[in-house]
Amino acid sequence: MSDIATTPELHCRSEETSNEISILNEKVEELARALEDTKKILQNTEDFYTEKLETLNDVVFSVDLQGRFTYINSAIEHITGYKVQDVLDTPFMQYVHPDDLPKLLAEIKLTLAGEHKPYMFRILKKNGEIVYIHTTSRAIFRDNKIVGINGIMVDIFQLKKVEKDLKQERDRVQKYLDVVRVIILVIDRDHNVSLINKKGCEIIGYTESEIVGHNWFDTCLPDREKDDSKANYSDILSGKKSIPEYVEGSLIKKNGEESIFAWNNILLKDDMGIVEGILMSGEDITQRKKLECAFIEAKALDENANRTKSEFLANITHEFRTPLNCIIGYSNILVEELSDSLNQYHSKYLNNISISANKLLELVNSVLEMSRIEAGTGKLECSEFYVPTSVRCICSNLMAVATRNNTSLSIELSMNVDYIYADKPKFEQILYNLVNNAIKFTPAGGSVKISANVLHDNGLVVSVKDTGIGISKADLQKLFKPFYQVDSSLERKFGGTGLGLFIVMKFVEMHNGKVWVESEEGKGSVFSFSIPLTQPDQPKRSVLSERT
Ligand code: ADP
């Protein structure tokens, strides 16, 4: 047996080698333990993320370059009804709605080229229903090469539903806007039209595309108004001026025709309160304006003609009154001064002249009063006077007529009737006309009664009651019109002009009072009027104010 191995040198070397081997073994074991630890950490990390991914409501997926799912989380089951194992290793295209596939493929190409644009498409669920999906994805790189796509799919059914509801709502509103016969218009901050209804387009003659997105002022306003309108609009947007709720303005239609529009406007603001523009609704009022102008012109002409007529009547009646007063005056003098030398015929003739001249004077006075009323020149000249005195005065003035007519005339005044602040001549004229009529339209043997009372709400109320011929219902409505007479025939029994009641009504109205009549044919009439005890211009210190 050789003894080489036992040489001291060799022995030393073999000891070194075995030491190294054991160190190496230790290292290997250490590395194996580290590897085991790393694997555990990796497993834990993977478990952690898988658990997280599995709890997501949205689908996380990976597909390879053949379009096969290499990973998908369990949310796919909730969204589509397919299980994870059904889907894994199958091509995604089989789940996409065929109509959306070409667009989706084009968009995937862009993703692979590095664009990260989200896209939307429809997926067919296991039960055939449709799901709307929103996807964001990125290319997966390994060793600088694209090996697939990672992405997230979100079910946007609710969002789509809201969008659909909104669209339906918008379509419905659009229909309303299209039906109304006005222009509905939105002008944005840049003076451009952002919305117009169909009817609006029809009215101004432009198509929607010719007007939407174009400057409203430049397109539809006459040159003379453009600059001012733009400046106004800018002031409104900047808050310098408040928006006018209603304006009228000109508009040039596409055919060049100029029309007048009435605009109602409101400011449109966003959620933050920032002004986005103006909503306007416009109605073509060209015809109405023309009619208004024509009406104003016609009214002015009519008023002019009326004024001329009234002035003429006032002048002519005034001219009549002077000679009439002369005739009445001289015939009275003749009767009084020559009564001894006149024979009975002369006296009768002179008396007839006086009666006829008085009637004519009454007529002339009525016409003069009416022309004053129509010309608006008749004014109240009020003073305080004692009503019982005025009533008695009218009564005694007409007593002769009543006696001639064989009609009894009486007065019945309430205790509370005393002073009133009114136009005395007009008050007496009202009473005169009513009592005169009552006597005139009451056959012989009848009676006429004047009564007066002061009522809390109405002031002074005066009534003239007769037992005369009465008035039919149909005629009651027309009595107060000028020149109206129930019997207008030439053969009528009763004289008159048809102006008495018109004057009564106007004078009462001038006093802020009311006039009314109750009557039945053949059963007499009651004509009443009420006037306030005072008038707005009444001086402070007076019997009346002291009394109240
Ligand atoms: P006039 O008496 O001069 O014809 P009025 O304007 O005073 O004009 O009256 C208009 C008409 O109303 C009269 O013509 C008459 O037909 C009718 N009328 C007025 N008062 C009475 C009355 N008390 N009784 C019946 N009819 C009356």
Short mmCIF file of C-alpha atoms in Angstrom, two decimals, residues 84-333:
data_model
loop_
_atom_site.label_atom_id
_atom_site.label_comp_id
_atom_site.label_asym_id
_atom_site.label_seq_id
_atom_site.Cartn_x
_atom_site.Cartn_y
_atom_site.Cartn_z
CA VAL A 84 -63.44 32.42 -14.76
CA GLN A 85 -62.50 28.93 -15.94
CA ASP A 86 -65.03 29.23 -18.89
CA VAL A 87 -63.31 32.39 -20.02
CA LEU A 88 -59.61 31.70 -19.43
CA ASP A 89 -57.74 30.70 -22.60
CA THR A 90 -60.73 31.68 -24.81
CA PRO A 91 -60.53 34.60 -27.32
CA PHE A 92 -62.11 37.84 -26.05
CA MET A 93 -63.74 38.45 -29.47
CA GLN A 94 -66.33 35.75 -28.91
CA TYR A 95 -67.89 37.83 -26.12
CA VAL A 96 -68.00 41.18 -27.97
CA HIS A 97 -71.20 42.38 -29.71
CA PRO A 98 -70.51 41.78 -33.45
CA ASP A 99 -71.47 45.37 -34.35
CA ASP A 100 -68.85 46.77 -31.98
CA LEU A 101 -66.02 44.41 -32.95
CA PRO A 102 -64.46 46.31 -35.90
CA LYS A 103 -64.20 49.51 -33.87
CA LEU A 104 -62.85 47.65 -30.84
CA LEU A 105 -60.15 45.94 -32.90
CA ALA A 106 -59.08 49.29 -34.37
CA GLU A 107 -58.89 50.76 -30.88
CA ILE A 108 -56.86 47.75 -29.58
CA LYS A 109 -54.37 48.40 -32.39
CA LEU A 110 -53.93 51.93 -31.05
CA THR A 111 -53.39 50.54 -27.52
CA LEU A 112 -50.68 48.24 -28.86
CA ALA A 113 -49.12 51.25 -30.58
CA GLY A 114 -48.84 52.91 -27.18
CA GLU A 115 -52.03 55.01 -26.97
CA HIS A 116 -54.00 54.71 -23.77
CA LYS A 117 -57.44 55.72 -24.93
CA PRO A 118 -60.43 54.31 -23.07
CA TYR A 119 -63.04 52.65 -25.26
CA MET A 120 -66.61 51.50 -24.97
CA PHE A 121 -68.30 48.46 -26.43
CA ARG A 122 -71.04 45.98 -25.73
CA ILE A 123 -70.56 42.47 -24.35
CA LEU A 124 -73.03 39.64 -24.81
CA LYS A 125 -73.81 38.02 -21.49
CA LYS A 126 -74.15 34.26 -21.13
CA ASN A 127 -77.97 34.67 -21.13
CA GLY A 128 -77.83 36.77 -24.34
CA GLU A 129 -78.42 40.14 -22.66
CA ILE A 130 -76.19 43.10 -23.47
CA VAL A 131 -73.77 44.82 -21.07
CA TYR A 132 -72.20 48.21 -21.80
CA ILE A 133 -68.49 48.15 -20.97
CA HIS A 134 -65.94 50.91 -20.51
CA THR A 135 -62.33 49.69 -20.83
CA THR A 136 -58.91 51.12 -20.15
CA SER A 137 -55.89 49.00 -21.16
CA ARG A 138 -52.13 49.03 -21.68
CA ALA A 139 -49.71 46.85 -23.62
CA ILE A 140 -47.62 44.33 -21.60
CA PHE A 141 -43.91 44.43 -22.39
CA ARG A 142 -41.39 41.59 -21.79
CA ASP A 143 -37.78 42.06 -22.88
CA ASN A 144 -38.86 45.13 -24.81
CA LYS A 145 -41.43 43.13 -26.73
CA ILE A 146 -45.23 43.40 -26.50
CA VAL A 147 -46.63 40.16 -25.24
CA GLY A 148 -50.21 41.10 -24.52
CA ILE A 149 -52.60 43.62 -22.97
CA ASN A 150 -53.62 44.30 -19.37
CA GLY A 151 -56.89 46.08 -18.77
CA ILE A 152 -59.90 46.87 -16.63
CA MET A 153 -63.51 46.57 -17.77
CA VAL A 154 -66.24 48.53 -15.98
CA ASP A 155 -69.96 47.81 -16.33
CA ILE A 156 -71.51 51.15 -17.33
CA PHE A 157 -75.11 49.96 -17.61
CA GLN A 158 -76.35 52.48 -15.02
CA LEU A 159 -74.41 55.28 -16.68
CA LYS A 160 -75.86 54.31 -20.06
CA LYS A 161 -79.34 54.24 -18.57
CA VAL A 162 -78.93 57.74 -17.17
CA GLU A 163 -77.56 58.84 -20.57
CA LYS A 164 -80.56 57.26 -22.33
CA ASP A 165 -83.02 58.88 -19.91
CA LEU A 166 -81.29 62.23 -20.41
CA LYS A 167 -81.44 61.84 -24.18
CA GLN A 168 -85.14 60.97 -24.01
CA GLU A 169 -85.74 63.99 -21.81
CA ARG A 170 -83.74 66.20 -24.18
CA ASP A 171 -85.67 64.85 -27.19
CA ARG A 172 -88.95 65.55 -25.43
CA VAL A 173 -87.91 69.11 -24.54
CA GLN A 174 -86.71 69.56 -28.13
CA LYS A 175 -90.16 68.47 -29.34
CA TYR A 176 -91.85 71.04 -27.09
CA LEU A 177 -89.47 73.69 -28.37
CA ASP A 178 -90.19 72.67 -31.95
CA VAL A 179 -93.94 72.91 -31.45
CA VAL A 180 -94.12 76.41 -29.96
CA ARG A 181 -94.62 79.16 -32.51
CA VAL A 182 -91.75 81.29 -31.25
CA ILE A 183 -87.99 81.35 -31.65
CA ILE A 184 -86.18 79.67 -28.73
CA LEU A 185 -82.55 80.61 -28.83
CA VAL A 186 -79.43 80.23 -26.71
CA ILE A 187 -76.53 82.61 -27.31
CA ASP A 188 -73.19 81.67 -25.72
CA ARG A 189 -70.49 83.90 -24.27
CA ASP A 190 -68.87 84.30 -27.70
CA HIS A 191 -72.09 85.72 -29.18
CA ASN A 192 -72.64 82.46 -31.07
CA VAL A 193 -75.93 80.58 -31.28
CA SER A 194 -75.62 77.31 -29.37
CA LEU A 195 -79.23 76.19 -29.68
CA ILE A 196 -82.27 77.08 -31.77
CA ASN A 197 -85.58 75.26 -32.14
CA LYS A 198 -86.96 74.06 -35.47
CA LYS A 199 -89.75 76.65 -35.49
CA GLY A 200 -87.13 79.34 -34.88
CA CYS A 201 -85.21 78.19 -37.96
CA GLU A 202 -88.44 78.19 -39.97
CA ILE A 203 -89.30 81.70 -38.82
CA ILE A 204 -85.96 83.26 -39.70
CA GLY A 205 -85.43 81.09 -42.79
CA TYR A 206 -82.03 79.61 -41.90
CA THR A 207 -81.26 75.90 -41.48
CA GLU A 208 -79.98 74.81 -38.07
CA SER A 209 -76.43 74.38 -39.38
CA GLU A 210 -76.52 77.85 -40.95
CA ILE A 211 -77.29 79.44 -37.60
CA VAL A 212 -75.88 77.23 -34.81
CA GLY A 213 -72.24 78.11 -34.12
CA HIS A 214 -72.58 81.45 -35.95
CA ASN A 215 -72.51 84.93 -34.47
CA TRP A 216 -76.14 85.85 -33.75
CA PHE A 217 -75.67 89.60 -33.99
CA ASP A 218 -73.75 89.48 -37.28
CA THR A 219 -76.19 87.01 -38.83
CA CYS A 220 -79.58 88.31 -37.82
CA LEU A 221 -79.42 91.94 -36.71
CA PRO A 222 -79.69 95.00 -38.93
CA ASP A 223 -76.33 96.79 -39.40
CA ARG A 224 -77.54 99.86 -37.51
CA GLU A 225 -78.16 97.82 -34.34
CA LYS A 226 -75.26 95.35 -34.38
CA ASP A 227 -72.61 97.31 -32.45
CA ASP A 228 -74.94 98.56 -29.74
CA SER A 229 -76.47 95.12 -29.26
CA LYS A 230 -73.05 93.44 -29.00
CA ALA A 231 -71.87 96.01 -26.47
CA ASN A 232 -75.07 95.59 -24.44
CA TYR A 233 -74.71 91.83 -24.52
CA SER A 234 -71.11 91.99 -23.29
CA ASP A 235 -72.16 94.33 -20.46
CA ILE A 236 -74.86 91.87 -19.44
CA LEU A 237 -72.42 88.93 -19.47
CA SER A 238 -69.90 90.85 -17.39
CA GLY A 239 -72.59 91.89 -14.94
CA LYS A 240 -72.28 95.61 -15.73
CA LYS A 241 -75.91 95.69 -16.81
CA SER A 242 -78.84 93.59 -15.68
CA ILE A 243 -80.63 91.55 -18.31
CA PRO A 244 -83.87 93.12 -19.57
CA GLU A 245 -86.65 90.56 -19.16
CA TYR A 246 -88.51 91.95 -22.16
CA VAL A 247 -87.23 93.84 -25.17
CA GLU A 248 -88.50 94.59 -28.64
CA GLY A 249 -86.07 94.69 -31.53
CA SER A 250 -85.59 94.24 -35.26
CA LEU A 251 -84.40 91.05 -36.88
CA ILE A 252 -83.32 90.43 -40.47
CA LYS A 253 -84.55 87.13 -41.87
CA LYS A 254 -82.54 85.15 -44.42
CA ASN A 255 -84.64 86.57 -47.26
CA GLY A 256 -83.66 90.09 -46.16
CA GLU A 257 -87.06 90.90 -44.70
CA GLU A 258 -86.95 92.99 -41.52
CA SER A 259 -89.36 92.05 -38.75
CA ILE A 260 -89.99 93.25 -35.22
CA PHE A 261 -89.64 90.68 -32.44
CA ALA A 262 -90.61 90.74 -28.78
CA TRP A 263 -87.93 88.95 -26.75
CA ASN A 264 -88.16 87.46 -23.26
CA ASN A 265 -84.71 86.76 -21.86
CA ILE A 266 -83.08 84.93 -18.98
CA LEU A 267 -79.43 84.42 -18.04
CA LEU A 268 -78.06 80.87 -18.20
CA LYS A 269 -75.60 80.04 -15.40
CA ASP A 270 -73.56 76.91 -14.69
CA ASP A 271 -73.39 75.08 -11.32
CA MET A 272 -70.81 77.56 -10.10
CA GLY A 273 -73.06 80.49 -10.98
CA ILE A 274 -70.92 81.57 -13.91
CA VAL A 275 -72.91 83.07 -16.78
CA GLU A 276 -72.84 80.77 -19.80
CA GLY A 277 -75.09 82.78 -22.07
CA ILE A 278 -78.65 83.93 -22.57
CA LEU A 279 -81.83 82.01 -23.29
CA MET A 280 -84.24 84.03 -25.40
CA SER A 281 -87.73 83.41 -26.71
CA GLY A 282 -88.85 85.67 -29.51
CA GLU A 283 -92.24 86.29 -31.05
CA ASP A 284 -92.80 88.05 -34.35
CA ILE A 285 -94.93 91.10 -33.50
CA THR A 286 -94.55 92.90 -36.84
CA GLN A 287 -98.24 92.61 -37.69
CA ARG A 288 -99.31 93.56 -34.17
CA LYS A 289 -97.03 96.61 -34.28
CA LYS A 290 -98.47 97.67 -37.66
CA LEU A 291 -102.00 97.32 -36.30
CA GLU A 292 -101.03 99.24 -33.17
CA CYS A 293 -99.62 102.08 -35.29
CA ALA A 294 -102.68 102.08 -37.53
CA PHE A 295 -104.90 102.09 -34.44
CA ILE A 296 -102.99 104.96 -32.83
CA GLU A 297 -103.17 106.95 -36.07
CA ALA A 298 -106.88 106.21 -36.47
CA LYS A 299 -107.48 107.15 -32.82
CA ALA A 300 -105.58 110.39 -33.26
CA LEU A 301 -107.62 111.15 -36.40
CA ASP A 302 -110.81 110.22 -34.62
CA GLU A 303 -109.95 112.35 -31.60
CA ASN A 304 -109.09 115.19 -33.91
CA ALA A 305 -112.36 114.83 -35.77
CA ASN A 306 -114.25 114.59 -32.47
CA ARG A 307 -112.51 117.65 -31.11
CA THR A 308 -113.31 119.59 -34.28
CA LYS A 309 -116.93 118.45 -34.10
CA SER A 310 -117.19 119.33 -30.41
CA GLU A 311 -115.56 122.71 -30.94
CA PHE A 312 -117.95 123.38 -33.81
CA LEU A 313 -120.95 122.35 -31.70
CA ALA A 314 -119.73 124.41 -28.74
CA ASN A 315 -119.31 127.45 -30.96
CA ILE A 316 -122.57 127.09 -32.79
CA THR A 317 -124.61 126.41 -29.64
CA HIS A 318 -123.01 129.38 -27.99
CA GLU A 319 -124.06 131.49 -31.00
CA PHE A 320 -127.58 130.08 -30.66
CA ARG A 321 -127.87 130.93 -26.99
CA THR A 322 -127.40 134.68 -27.40
CA PRO A 323 -130.34 135.28 -29.80
CA LEU A 324 -132.47 132.74 -27.91
CA ASN A 325 -131.95 134.51 -24.61
CA CYS A 326 -132.85 137.68 -26.44
CA ILE A 327 -136.10 136.18 -27.77
CA ILE A 328 -137.03 134.78 -24.34
CA GLY A 329 -136.14 138.01 -22.58
CA TYR A 330 -138.05 140.30 -24.96
CA SER A 331 -141.13 138.06 -25.16
CA ASN A 332 -141.26 138.06 -21.32
CA ILE A 333 -140.93 141.89 -21.29
#
